[in-house]
PDB file of C-alpha atoms in Angstrom:
ATOM      1  CA  MET A   1       0.000   0.000   0.000  1.00 83.00           C
ATOM      2  CA  PHE A   2       1.418   3.363  -1.016  1.00 93.00           C
ATOM      3  CA  VAL A   3       1.388   5.997   1.762  1.00 96.00           C
ATOM      4  CA  HIS A   4       2.693   9.564   1.640  1.00 98.00           C
ATOM      5  CA  ARG A   5       2.999  11.774   4.743  1.00 98.00           C
ATOM      6  CA  ILE A   6       2.447  15.535   4.820  1.00 98.00           C
ATOM      7  CA  ARG A   7       2.612  17.755   7.917  1.00 98.00           C
ATOM      8  CA  VAL A   8      -0.178  20.351   8.158  1.00 97.00           C
ATOM      9  CA  ARG A   9       1.311  23.832   7.929  1.00 97.00           C
ATOM     10  CA  TYR A  10       0.032  26.876   9.782  1.00 95.00           C
ATOM     11  CA  SER A  11      -0.885  28.687   6.556  1.00 96.00           C
ATOM     12  CA  GLU A  12      -3.255  25.815   5.635  1.00 96.00           C
ATOM     13  CA  CYS A  13      -5.395  26.318   8.754  1.00 96.00           C
ATOM     14  CA  ASP A  14      -8.047  28.672  10.063  1.00 92.00           C
ATOM     15  CA  GLN A  15      -7.760  30.565  13.362  1.00 89.00           C
ATOM     16  CA  GLN A  16      -8.807  27.457  15.311  1.00 89.00           C
ATOM     17  CA  GLY A  17      -5.902  25.500  13.818  1.00 89.00           C
ATOM     18  CA  VAL A  18      -8.168  23.334  11.602  1.00 95.00           C
ATOM     19  CA  MET A  19      -6.995  22.583   8.060  1.00 96.00           C
ATOM     20  CA  PHE A  20      -9.166  24.154   5.333  1.00 94.00           C
ATOM     21  CA  VAL A  21     -11.264  21.572   3.441  1.00 92.00           C
ATOM     22  CA  GLY A  22      -9.800  22.513   0.045  1.00 92.00           C
ATOM     23  CA  HIS A  23      -6.338  21.366   1.066  1.00 96.00           C
ATOM     24  CA  TYR A  24      -7.361  17.696   1.189  1.00 97.00           C
ATOM     25  CA  MET A  25      -7.454  17.472  -2.613  1.00 96.00           C
ATOM     26  CA  PHE A  26      -4.161  19.368  -2.779  1.00 96.00           C
ATOM     27  CA  TYR A  27      -2.647  16.785  -0.393  1.00 98.00           C
ATOM     28  CA  TYR A  28      -4.158  14.004  -2.500  1.00 97.00           C
ATOM     29  CA  ASP A  29      -2.549  15.468  -5.618  1.00 97.00           C
ATOM     30  CA  VAL A  30       0.869  15.642  -3.927  1.00 97.00           C
ATOM     31  CA  ALA A  31       0.523  12.030  -2.732  1.00 98.00           C
ATOM     32  CA  LEU A  32      -0.603  10.863  -6.189  1.00 97.00           C
ATOM     33  CA  THR A  33       2.423  12.539  -7.776  1.00 97.00           C
ATOM     34  CA  GLU A  34       4.667  10.685  -5.318  1.00 97.00           C
ATOM     35  CA  LEU A  35       2.863   7.380  -6.022  1.00 97.00           C
ATOM     36  CA  TRP A  36       3.507   7.965  -9.734  1.00 97.00           C
ATOM     37  CA  ARG A  37       7.182   8.741  -9.063  1.00 97.00           C
ATOM     38  CA  ALA A  38       7.592   5.589  -6.947  1.00 96.00           C
ATOM     39  CA  HIS A  39       5.664   3.134  -9.129  1.00 96.00           C
ATOM     40  CA  VAL A  40       5.134   4.454 -12.673  1.00 97.00           C
ATOM     41  CA  CYS A  41       7.505   7.263 -13.734  1.00 96.00           C
ATOM     42  CA  ARG A  42       8.003  10.968 -13.180  1.00 96.00           C
ATOM     43  CA  TYR A  43       4.723  12.630 -14.101  1.00 95.00           C
ATOM     44  CA  GLN A  44       6.481  14.954 -16.553  1.00 95.00           C
ATOM     45  CA  ASP A  45       8.046  11.929 -18.289  1.00 96.00           C
ATOM     46  CA  MET A  46       4.541  10.556 -18.845  1.00 96.00           C
ATOM     47  CA  VAL A  47       3.393  13.861 -20.352  1.00 95.00           C
ATOM     48  CA  GLU A  48       6.463  13.971 -22.595  1.00 94.00           C
ATOM     49  CA  LYS A  49       5.436  10.522 -23.915  1.00 95.00           C
ATOM     50  CA  GLY A  50       2.104  12.058 -24.985  1.00 95.00           C
ATOM     51  CA  ASP A  51       0.046  10.764 -22.052  1.00 96.00           C
ATOM     52  CA  ASP A  52      -1.773  12.702 -19.353  1.00 97.00           C
ATOM     53  CA  MET A  53      -4.761  12.334 -17.070  1.00 97.00           C
ATOM     54  CA  MET A  54      -7.338  14.584 -15.469  1.00 96.00           C
ATOM     55  CA  VAL A  55      -9.794  14.288 -12.612  1.00 97.00           C
ATOM     56  CA  ALA A  56     -13.254  13.319 -13.846  1.00 97.00           C
ATOM     57  CA  GLU A  57     -14.892  12.775 -10.440  1.00 97.00           C
ATOM     58  CA  SER A  58     -13.925  13.239  -6.805  1.00 97.00           C
ATOM     59  CA  ARG A  59     -15.723  12.618  -3.555  1.00 97.00           C
ATOM     60  CA  LEU A  60     -14.386  12.998  -0.022  1.00 97.00           C
ATOM     61  CA  ARG A  61     -16.092  12.202   3.282  1.00 97.00           C
ATOM     62  CA  TYR A  62     -14.765  14.077   6.295  1.00 96.00           C
ATOM     63  CA  VAL A  63     -14.739  12.154   9.576  1.00 96.00           C
ATOM     64  CA  ARG A  64     -12.758  14.716  11.534  1.00 96.00           C
ATOM     65  CA  SER A  65     -10.398  17.560  10.713  1.00 95.00           C
ATOM     66  CA  ALA A  66      -6.657  17.580  10.445  1.00 97.00           C
ATOM     67  CA  ARG A  67      -5.112  20.256  12.636  1.00 97.00           C
ATOM     68  CA  PHE A  68      -2.019  22.411  12.559  1.00 96.00           C
ATOM     69  CA  ASP A  69       1.163  20.319  12.880  1.00 96.00           C
ATOM     70  CA  ASP A  70      -0.598  16.937  12.418  1.00 98.00           C
ATOM     71  CA  ASN A  71       1.190  14.396  10.258  1.00 98.00           C
ATOM     72  CA  VAL A  72      -1.367  13.295   7.675  1.00 98.00           C
ATOM     73  CA  ASP A  73      -0.739   9.902   6.080  1.00 98.00           C
ATOM     74  CA  ILE A  74      -2.431   9.587   2.695  1.00 98.00           C
ATOM     75  CA  GLU A  75      -2.964   6.051   1.420  1.00 98.00           C
ATOM     76  CA  ILE A  76      -3.852   5.730  -2.248  1.00 97.00           C
ATOM     77  CA  PRO A  77      -5.074   2.246  -3.072  1.00 96.00           C
ATOM     78  CA  ILE A  78      -5.864   1.547  -6.702  1.00 96.00           C
ATOM     79  CA  HIS A  79      -9.492   0.422  -6.704  1.00 96.00           C
ATOM     80  CA  HIS A  80     -10.179  -0.094 -10.421  1.00 96.00           C
ATOM     81  CA  LEU A  81      -8.370   0.094 -13.744  1.00 97.00           C
ATOM     82  CA  GLY A  82     -10.805   0.631 -16.599  1.00 97.00           C
ATOM     83  CA  THR A  83     -10.176   1.132 -20.283  1.00 97.00           C
ATOM     84  CA  THR A  84      -9.512   4.871 -20.068  1.00 98.00           C
ATOM     85  CA  SER A  85      -9.756   5.569 -16.333  1.00 98.00           C
ATOM     86  CA  VAL A  86      -8.320   4.664 -12.967  1.00 98.00           C
ATOM     87  CA  ILE A  87     -10.233   4.896  -9.682  1.00 98.00           C
ATOM     88  CA  THR A  88      -8.416   5.390  -6.396  1.00 97.00           C
ATOM     89  CA  ARG A  89      -9.895   5.329  -2.892  1.00 97.00           C
ATOM     90  CA  PRO A  90      -7.722   7.651  -0.818  1.00 98.00           C
ATOM     91  CA  VAL A  91      -7.696   7.360   2.960  1.00 98.00           C
ATOM     92  CA  PHE A  92      -6.281  10.164   5.103  1.00 98.00           C
ATOM     93  CA  ARG A  93      -5.108   9.244   8.613  1.00 98.00           C
ATOM     94  CA  VAL A  94      -3.676  11.058  11.624  1.00 98.00           C
ATOM     95  CA  ASP A  95      -2.092   8.851  14.286  1.00 98.00           C
ATOM     96  CA  GLY A  96      -3.633   5.822  12.579  1.00 97.00           C
ATOM     97  CA  GLN A  97      -7.182   7.209  12.794  1.00 98.00           C
ATOM     98  CA  VAL A  98      -9.176   7.813   9.602  1.00 98.00           C
ATOM     99  CA  ILE A  99      -9.987  11.503   9.205  1.00 98.00           C
ATOM    100  CA  THR A 100     -11.093  11.561   5.545  1.00 98.00           C
ATOM    101  CA  GLU A 101     -11.794   8.987   2.845  1.00 98.00           C
ATOM    102  CA  GLY A 102     -13.174   9.046  -0.638  1.00 98.00           C
ATOM    103  CA  GLU A 103     -12.933   8.112  -4.276  1.00 98.00           C
ATOM    104  CA  VAL A 104     -11.255   9.852  -7.217  1.00 98.00           C
ATOM    105  CA  ARG A 105     -11.553   8.877 -10.884  1.00 98.00           C
ATOM    106  CA  HIS A 106      -8.929  10.054 -13.367  1.00 98.00           C
ATOM    107  CA  VAL A 107      -9.370   9.751 -17.132  1.00 98.00           C
ATOM    108  CA  PHE A 108      -6.354   9.382 -19.393  1.00 98.00           C
ATOM    109  CA  ILE A 109      -6.090  11.853 -22.237  1.00 97.00           C
ATOM    110  CA  ASP A 110      -4.001  12.753 -25.242  1.00 94.00           C
ATOM    111  CA  PRO A 111      -2.802  16.212 -24.122  1.00 91.00           C
ATOM    112  CA  SER A 112      -2.382  17.502 -27.689  1.00 90.00           C
ATOM    113  CA  ALA A 113      -6.001  16.700 -28.605  1.00 90.00           C
ATOM    114  CA  ASN A 114      -7.473  16.930 -25.076  1.00 88.00           C
ATOM    115  CA  SER A 115      -9.410  13.723 -25.771  1.00 94.00           C
ATOM    116  CA  LYS A 116      -9.784  10.448 -23.872  1.00 96.00           C
ATOM    117  CA  LYS A 117      -7.421   7.612 -24.640  1.00 97.00           C
ATOM    118  CA  PRO A 118      -6.764   4.139 -23.233  1.00 98.00           C
ATOM    119  CA  ILE A 119      -4.526   3.798 -20.193  1.00 98.00           C
ATOM    120  CA  PRO A 120      -0.986   3.403 -21.569  1.00 97.00           C
ATOM    121  CA  ASP A 121       0.409  -0.135 -21.200  1.00 97.00           C
ATOM    122  CA  TYR A 122       3.368   0.961 -19.029  1.00 97.00           C
ATOM    123  CA  VAL A 123       0.966   2.711 -16.625  1.00 97.00           C
ATOM    124  CA  ARG A 124      -1.475  -0.219 -16.552  1.00 97.00           C
ATOM    125  CA  THR A 125       1.374  -2.667 -15.852  1.00 96.00           C
ATOM    126  CA  ALA A 126       2.730  -0.552 -12.985  1.00 96.00           C
ATOM    127  CA  LEU A 127      -0.675   0.100 -11.392  1.00 95.00           C
ATOM    128  CA  SER A 128      -2.023  -3.435 -11.830  1.00 93.00           C
ATOM    129  CA  THR A 129       0.462  -4.667  -9.238  1.00 89.00           C
ATOM    130  CA  MET A 130      -1.163  -2.256  -6.754  1.00 86.00           C
ATOM    131  CA  GLU A 131      -4.787  -3.261  -7.445  1.00 73.00           C
TER     132      GLU A 131
END
């Protein structure tokens, strides 16, 4: 299971020290980039090969808030590999306790045409070991 840790910074919180809701997707994006780096390739290398992906759907359920200086562990299990899309089910934890969970679907695209395309074989091979 791929896990990436991010510490909540002061600038990401309100006056009560609670992390703003919008930062969860930012944290997810950082963790996904690191998953790609660890298991597929550098994201920019993928784009240079003529492959890219974009978020088609996202849903997060908030159980409790992350707070200033918490270490947030973001797990990104691969839930489903389709023909043109991949679905992940991220889980955010602080001290082992679930604080947020959800589902994100990315669709692969040809960046020059901005149109859907099948998941590239090298990506499918790398991610299928994580399914």
